[in-house]
Structures are given as C-alpha cells and as structure tokens.
mmCIF file of C-alpha atoms in Angstrom:
data_model
loop_
_atom_site.group_PDB
_atom_site.id
_atom_site.type_symbol
_atom_site.label_atom_id
_atom_site.label_comp_id
_atom_site.label_asym_id
_atom_site.label_seq_id
_atom_site.Cartn_x
_atom_site.Cartn_y
_atom_site.Cartn_z
ATOM 1 C CA UNK A 1 -55.606 -35.727 -30.860
ATOM 2 C CA UNK A 2 -51.555 -35.606 -31.337
ATOM 3 C CA UNK A 3 -52.088 -31.570 -32.451
ATOM 4 C CA UNK A 4 -53.907 -31.232 -29.334
ATOM 5 C CA UNK A 5 -52.004 -32.550 -27.289
ATOM 6 C CA UNK A 6 -48.790 -30.831 -28.493
ATOM 7 C CA UNK A 7 -50.913 -27.464 -28.163
ATOM 8 C CA UNK A 8 -51.457 -28.253 -24.691
ATOM 9 C CA UNK A 9 -47.894 -29.134 -23.873
ATOM 10 C CA UNK A 10 -46.906 -25.650 -25.873
ATOM 11 C CA UNK A 11 -49.624 -23.829 -23.913
ATOM 12 C CA UNK A 12 -48.282 -25.083 -20.429
ATOM 13 C CA UNK A 13 -44.674 -24.569 -21.203
ATOM 14 C CA UNK A 14 -45.529 -21.180 -22.332
ATOM 15 C CA UNK A 15 -47.591 -20.450 -19.213
ATOM 16 C CA UNK A 16 -44.802 -21.832 -16.926
ATOM 17 C CA UNK A 17 -42.502 -19.836 -18.661
ATOM 18 C CA UNK A 18 -44.280 -16.359 -18.197
ATOM 19 C CA UNK A 19 -45.060 -16.925 -14.286
ATOM 20 C CA UNK A 20 -41.501 -17.168 -14.096
ATOM 21 C CA UNK A 21 -40.627 -14.182 -15.599
ATOM 22 C CA UNK A 22 -43.644 -12.204 -13.355
ATOM 23 C CA UNK A 23 -41.948 -13.957 -10.401
ATOM 24 C CA UNK A 24 -39.824 -11.297 -8.631
ATOM 25 C CA UNK A 25 -36.101 -11.756 -8.580
ATOM 26 C CA UNK A 26 -36.119 -13.420 -4.796
ATOM 27 C CA UNK A 27 -38.332 -16.070 -6.050
ATOM 28 C CA UNK A 28 -35.944 -17.042 -9.033
ATOM 29 C CA UNK A 29 -32.926 -17.274 -7.662
ATOM 30 C CA UNK A 30 -31.717 -18.301 -3.707
ATOM 31 C CA UNK A 31 -31.239 -15.404 -1.154
ATOM 32 C CA UNK A 32 -27.860 -13.168 -1.406
ATOM 33 C CA UNK A 33 -25.952 -13.785 1.932
ATOM 34 C CA UNK A 34 -24.075 -10.658 2.271
ATOM 35 C CA UNK A 35 -21.502 -10.714 5.087
ATOM 36 C CA UNK A 36 -21.035 -7.698 7.478
ATOM 37 C CA UNK A 37 -18.452 -7.515 10.733
ATOM 38 C CA UNK A 38 -20.427 -5.137 11.972
ATOM 39 C CA UNK A 39 -23.235 -5.764 15.197
ATOM 40 C CA UNK A 40 -24.605 -2.709 16.538
ATOM 41 C CA UNK A 41 -24.468 -0.770 13.098
ATOM 42 C CA UNK A 42 -26.700 -3.691 11.512
ATOM 43 C CA UNK A 43 -29.423 -2.896 14.211
ATOM 44 C CA UNK A 44 -29.467 0.585 13.137
ATOM 45 C CA UNK A 45 -29.085 0.217 8.967
ATOM 46 C CA UNK A 46 -29.882 -3.433 7.981
ATOM 47 C CA UNK A 47 -33.776 -4.156 8.723
ATOM 48 C CA UNK A 48 -34.696 -0.909 6.824
ATOM 49 C CA UNK A 49 -32.326 -1.939 3.944
ATOM 50 C CA UNK A 50 -33.001 -5.131 3.671
ATOM 51 C CA UNK A 51 -36.781 -4.183 3.492
ATOM 52 C CA UNK A 52 -35.859 -1.650 0.655
ATOM 53 C CA UNK A 53 -34.114 -4.346 -1.352
ATOM 54 C CA UNK A 54 -36.858 -6.589 -1.246
ATOM 55 C CA UNK A 55 -39.214 -3.693 -3.103
ATOM 56 C CA UNK A 56 -36.648 -3.500 -5.647
ATOM 57 C CA UNK A 57 -37.217 -7.677 -5.642
ATOM 58 C CA UNK A 58 -33.594 -8.410 -4.420
ATOM 59 C CA UNK A 59 -33.444 -11.262 -1.690
ATOM 60 C CA UNK A 60 -30.431 -10.837 0.667
ATOM 61 C CA UNK A 61 -29.880 -12.059 4.379
ATOM 62 C CA UNK A 62 -27.162 -10.133 5.971
ATOM 63 C CA UNK A 63 -25.095 -12.429 8.485
ATOM 64 C CA UNK A 64 -21.958 -11.559 11.055
ATOM 65 C CA UNK A 65 -18.178 -12.341 9.865
ATOM 66 C CA UNK A 66 -15.144 -11.063 11.051
ATOM 67 C CA UNK A 67 -13.706 -8.638 8.391
ATOM 68 C CA UNK A 68 -10.653 -11.458 7.432
ATOM 69 C CA UNK A 69 -12.989 -14.362 7.452
ATOM 70 C CA UNK A 70 -15.639 -12.200 5.151
ATOM 71 C CA UNK A 71 -13.118 -12.005 2.410
ATOM 72 C CA UNK A 72 -11.803 -15.478 2.604
ATOM 73 C CA UNK A 73 -15.442 -16.972 2.475
ATOM 74 C CA UNK A 74 -16.459 -14.300 -0.433
ATOM 75 C CA UNK A 75 -13.550 -15.472 -2.295
ATOM 76 C CA UNK A 76 -14.184 -19.264 -1.928
ATOM 77 C CA UNK A 77 -17.685 -18.479 -3.491
ATOM 78 C CA UNK A 78 -19.477 -19.325 -0.252
ATOM 79 C CA UNK A 79 -20.822 -15.416 0.735
ATOM 80 C CA UNK A 80 -22.614 -13.063 -2.396
ATOM 81 C CA UNK A 81 -21.286 -10.083 -0.878
ATOM 82 C CA UNK A 82 -19.989 -7.732 1.926
ATOM 83 C CA UNK A 83 -21.418 -4.781 3.566
ATOM 84 C CA UNK A 84 -19.596 -1.733 4.745
ATOM 85 C CA UNK A 85 -16.115 -1.511 3.034
ATOM 86 C CA UNK A 86 -14.528 1.727 2.008
ATOM 87 C CA UNK A 87 -13.169 1.752 -1.717
ATOM 88 C CA UNK A 88 -9.470 0.834 -0.719
ATOM 89 C CA UNK A 89 -11.202 -2.777 -0.208
ATOM 90 C CA UNK A 90 -11.464 -2.683 -4.244
ATOM 91 C CA UNK A 91 -7.992 -3.466 -5.065
ATOM 92 C CA UNK A 92 -7.788 -6.342 -2.386
ATOM 93 C CA UNK A 93 -10.886 -8.017 -4.536
ATOM 94 C CA UNK A 94 -10.929 -6.982 -7.767
ATOM 95 C CA UNK A 95 -10.101 -10.473 -8.751
ATOM 96 C CA UNK A 96 -14.037 -11.943 -7.637
ATOM 97 C CA UNK A 97 -15.551 -8.979 -6.274
ATOM 98 C CA UNK A 98 -17.006 -5.148 -7.672
ATOM 99 C CA UNK A 99 -17.997 -2.174 -5.787
ATOM 100 C CA UNK A 100 -21.929 -1.280 -5.799
ATOM 101 C CA UNK A 101 -21.125 2.338 -7.136
ATOM 102 C CA UNK A 102 -23.950 3.766 -4.496
ATOM 103 C CA UNK A 103 -22.215 4.146 -1.335
ATOM 104 C CA UNK A 104 -24.283 3.352 1.779
ATOM 105 C CA UNK A 105 -22.612 5.234 4.277
ATOM 106 C CA UNK A 106 -19.906 8.169 4.582
ATOM 107 C CA UNK A 107 -17.576 9.175 7.379
ATOM 108 C CA UNK A 108 -13.828 9.178 8.850
ATOM 109 C CA UNK A 109 -11.351 6.964 10.236
ATOM 110 C CA UNK A 110 -10.759 8.203 14.022
ATOM 111 C CA UNK A 111 -7.776 7.353 16.319
ATOM 112 C CA UNK A 112 -9.718 7.092 19.688
ATOM 113 C CA UNK A 113 -7.434 7.703 23.305
ATOM 114 C CA UNK A 114 -8.507 7.944 27.133
ATOM 115 C CA UNK A 115 -8.695 11.382 28.798
ATOM 116 C CA UNK A 116 -5.326 11.042 29.877
ATOM 117 C CA UNK A 117 -3.546 10.359 26.344
ATOM 118 C CA UNK A 118 -3.515 13.102 23.624
ATOM 119 C CA UNK A 119 -5.321 11.246 20.421
ATOM 120 C CA UNK A 120 -1.806 11.332 18.346
ATOM 121 C CA UNK A 121 0.482 8.266 16.751
ATOM 122 C CA UNK A 122 2.986 10.542 18.099
ATOM 123 C CA UNK A 123 2.145 10.132 21.767
ATOM 124 C CA UNK A 124 1.362 6.310 21.577
ATOM 125 C CA UNK A 125 4.861 5.374 19.969
ATOM 126 C CA UNK A 126 5.460 1.705 21.363
ATOM 127 C CA UNK A 127 2.103 1.494 22.643
ATOM 128 C CA UNK A 128 -0.475 -0.524 22.092
ATOM 129 C CA UNK A 129 -3.547 0.350 19.322
ATOM 130 C CA UNK A 130 -7.010 -1.638 18.848
ATOM 131 C CA UNK A 131 -7.876 -2.702 15.282
ATOM 132 C CA UNK A 132 -9.807 -5.045 13.661
ATOM 133 C CA UNK A 133 -8.885 -7.599 11.624
ATOM 134 C CA UNK A 134 -8.827 -7.222 7.612
ATOM 135 C CA UNK A 135 -9.550 -3.514 7.562
ATOM 136 C CA UNK A 136 -7.406 -2.046 4.711
ATOM 137 C CA UNK A 137 -7.715 1.733 5.860
ATOM 138 C CA UNK A 138 -6.436 0.805 9.413
ATOM 139 C CA UNK A 139 -3.596 -0.729 7.851
ATOM 140 C CA UNK A 140 -2.929 2.057 5.625
ATOM 141 C CA UNK A 141 -2.625 4.911 8.659
ATOM 142 C CA UNK A 142 -0.915 2.674 11.483
ATOM 143 C CA UNK A 143 2.308 3.836 12.753
ATOM 144 C CA UNK A 144 5.154 1.665 12.177
ATOM 145 C CA UNK A 145 6.283 2.393 15.806
ATOM 146 C CA UNK A 146 3.151 1.078 17.535
ATOM 147 C CA UNK A 147 2.013 -2.339 18.746
ATOM 148 C CA UNK A 148 -1.597 -3.774 17.017
ATOM 149 C CA UNK A 149 -4.077 -5.100 19.828
ATOM 150 C CA UNK A 150 -6.361 -7.003 17.595
ATOM 151 C CA UNK A 151 -9.907 -7.054 18.728
ATOM 152 C CA UNK A 152 -13.144 -8.869 18.184
ATOM 153 C CA UNK A 153 -15.607 -5.922 17.424
ATOM 154 C CA UNK A 154 -15.604 -2.028 18.364
ATOM 155 C CA UNK A 155 -17.710 -2.596 21.257
ATOM 156 C CA UNK A 156 -15.101 -4.418 23.262
ATOM 157 C CA UNK A 157 -12.378 -2.127 22.081
ATOM 158 C CA UNK A 158 -13.946 0.846 24.032
ATOM 159 C CA UNK A 159 -14.200 -1.309 26.638
ATOM 160 C CA UNK A 160 -10.651 -2.082 26.885
ATOM 161 C CA UNK A 161 -9.612 1.417 26.304
ATOM 162 C CA UNK A 162 -11.483 2.234 29.114
ATOM 163 C CA UNK A 163 -9.964 -0.304 31.194
ATOM 164 C CA UNK A 164 -6.724 0.543 30.028
ATOM 165 C CA UNK A 165 -5.596 -2.641 28.244
ATOM 166 C CA UNK A 166 -4.771 -0.353 25.195
ATOM 167 C CA UNK A 167 -3.752 3.204 24.802
ATOM 168 C CA UNK A 168 -5.003 3.954 21.274
ATOM 169 C CA UNK A 169 -7.911 2.642 18.819
ATOM 170 C CA UNK A 170 -8.798 3.188 15.252
ATOM 171 C CA UNK A 171 -12.731 3.140 14.654
ATOM 172 C CA UNK A 172 -14.618 4.603 11.858
ATOM 173 C CA UNK A 173 -16.999 8.153 12.918
ATOM 174 C CA UNK A 174 -19.959 5.810 11.893
ATOM 175 C CA UNK A 175 -19.942 3.485 14.720
ATOM 176 C CA UNK A 176 -17.930 6.035 17.204
ATOM 177 C CA UNK A 177 -21.182 7.771 16.905
ATOM 178 C CA UNK A 178 -23.315 4.798 18.027
ATOM 179 C CA UNK A 179 -21.040 3.612 21.184
ATOM 180 C CA UNK A 180 -19.547 6.501 22.307
ATOM 181 C CA UNK A 181 -22.472 7.163 25.089
ATOM 182 C CA UNK A 182 -21.112 4.006 26.997
ATOM 183 C CA UNK A 183 -17.918 5.163 27.165
ATOM 184 C CA UNK A 184 -17.070 8.762 28.876
ATOM 185 C CA UNK A 185 -13.979 10.661 29.032
ATOM 186 C CA UNK A 186 -12.701 9.931 25.309
ATOM 187 C CA UNK A 187 -10.584 12.053 23.020
ATOM 188 C CA UNK A 188 -10.894 11.326 18.968
ATOM 189 C CA UNK A 189 -8.517 12.714 16.355
ATOM 190 C CA UNK A 190 -9.871 12.292 12.587
ATOM 191 C CA UNK A 191 -6.756 10.227 10.837
ATOM 192 C CA UNK A 192 -8.456 9.721 7.731
ATOM 193 C CA UNK A 193 -10.253 12.094 4.975
ATOM 194 C CA UNK A 194 -14.002 11.473 4.461
ATOM 195 C CA UNK A 195 -14.516 7.737 3.334
ATOM 196 C CA UNK A 196 -17.614 5.986 2.214
ATOM 197 C CA UNK A 197 -18.785 2.645 2.957
ATOM 198 C CA UNK A 198 -20.142 0.363 -0.001
ATOM 199 C CA UNK A 199 -21.401 -2.642 -0.623
ATOM 200 C CA UNK A 200 -19.152 -5.424 -2.377
ATOM 201 C CA UNK A 201 -20.846 -8.014 -4.865
ATOM 202 C CA UNK A 202 -19.455 -11.314 -5.857
ATOM 203 C CA UNK A 203 -18.425 -11.105 -9.653
ATOM 204 C CA UNK A 204 -21.039 -13.983 -10.451
ATOM 205 C CA UNK A 205 -23.892 -11.262 -9.760
ATOM 206 C CA UNK A 206 -22.776 -8.391 -11.595
ATOM 207 C CA UNK A 207 -25.819 -8.608 -13.445
ATOM 208 C CA UNK A 208 -27.629 -7.337 -10.111
ATOM 209 C CA UNK A 209 -25.169 -4.169 -9.505
ATOM 210 C CA UNK A 210 -27.913 -1.647 -11.292
ATOM 211 C CA UNK A 211 -30.539 -2.934 -9.198
ATOM 212 C CA UNK A 212 -28.790 -2.660 -5.957
ATOM 213 C CA UNK A 213 -27.453 0.583 -6.631
ATOM 214 C CA UNK A 214 -30.512 1.879 -7.215
ATOM 215 C CA UNK A 215 -32.216 0.321 -4.370
ATOM 216 C CA UNK A 216 -29.405 1.988 -1.937
ATOM 217 C CA UNK A 217 -30.308 5.157 -3.855
ATOM 218 C CA UNK A 218 -33.769 4.960 -2.684
ATOM 219 C CA UNK A 219 -32.937 3.663 0.708
ATOM 220 C CA UNK A 220 -30.675 6.592 1.643
ATOM 221 C CA UNK A 221 -33.499 9.101 0.673
ATOM 222 C CA UNK A 222 -35.893 7.314 3.068
ATOM 223 C CA UNK A 223 -33.346 6.548 5.926
ATOM 224 C CA UNK A 224 -31.789 9.815 6.182
ATOM 225 C CA UNK A 225 -35.030 12.097 6.087
ATOM 226 C CA UNK A 226 -36.387 9.573 8.499
ATOM 227 C CA UNK A 227 -32.913 10.107 10.931
ATOM 228 C CA UNK A 228 -33.181 13.662 10.148
ATOM 229 C CA UNK A 229 -36.675 14.101 11.886
#
C-alpha cells in the first residue's frame, strides 16, 4: 500500500512537471510589460508584433509611458522592457537593461520647421525647439543657443509648430511619416545618421533575449512584405 502511494505521488509529480514544461512561456510566467512613449506608431506596429511574440511563446503587453518616466519604471523593476529606443540609450541603462540585438525599425532624426523658417539650427538661434522628455538622440543634437520646449507627444508638437508656438521640432522619420499628412507646408532636414529603434529588456529577463530577437526578425519579414504590397 505504501509502495502504491509512493508510486502515485511520483507519477502525479512527474506528470505535473511535464505539463509545466509543455506549457508556453506565457503560461509559465507573467506577461512582460513593455513601455513605449509612442502613440500612433503603436497602432501601426504593435498588434502584429504582439501576435508574433505570442507565436514564439512570449507573452507581452505594451503600455504607454513618457520616455523619462519609462526609464525610471524600468530601473525600479516596475516594467520589463522599453520599446523603440536608439543604441545611444544603451549607455544610460546598461546597469539594469540590455538592448535586444535585432532592431525593430530604422530611420533618421529630423529637424522640422514651418514654411517660413529654414530647417537649420543656425536659423533657430535663440528660438524654441520642441523635444520629447528623455530622448538621448535629441539631447545629443540639440544646439546650445536654442531653447528647449518639452512636448507631450509628436502630434501635439506638430500642432504647436503649425500654430507658431515653437519654431522647430525634433522628430524621428518614422513618426514624421505617420503624422505629416495632417500638417502641410513643413520643411525638414536630416540631423542624424541612420538610426535603429530597438527593444530594451530588463536584465532579469536576459534569458529571453534570443527568443525575442528571433520573434522580431520573423515579424520584420512579414510586416515589411505586407507594407510594401
């Protein structure tokens, strides 16, 4: 009787363990909370990216947070990752987060002005230029002789530019391509070399990095093929 009981317990334990191994990663762990300061960009990218993550057994939810707030949340272990940051960001978060090697998107940093102002830092001396909180690439290119005007998001920044509340705006080419159709008579100038947008992952999840990189690679093949059709 004792042997049968031990056998029953052993069989149940092994079965439970095998069931655990066969479950997808999303069932074995809580969903990753990945923060993004983009709004409309998310609607273009995130649904299909989230679905591709699920195919690779990665449960992830994407939530909005202002860029500087997202950094603090990631550092305080209140978030698991951050979406669409350039490689410049790595030095800022290297103590607690890592960059996934496969980039999600690519583009350039742009300076945008109205039709009556040349898109040049030289012509914006002493003027107000819109920037986002906590964006490293914008901090690097911002001229010393201009004034920073912090904006909530790129949509409101472009609206401020159109109303003449700011004289220029720093924005990435991806977001500009999404919003520009609603704001006519604007001029642009490229102010950075080609940059890539990466997903940054908290170091406590570094074991998931290869899996996430594979998922991003697979997503890009499908997303850009569909987008080009």
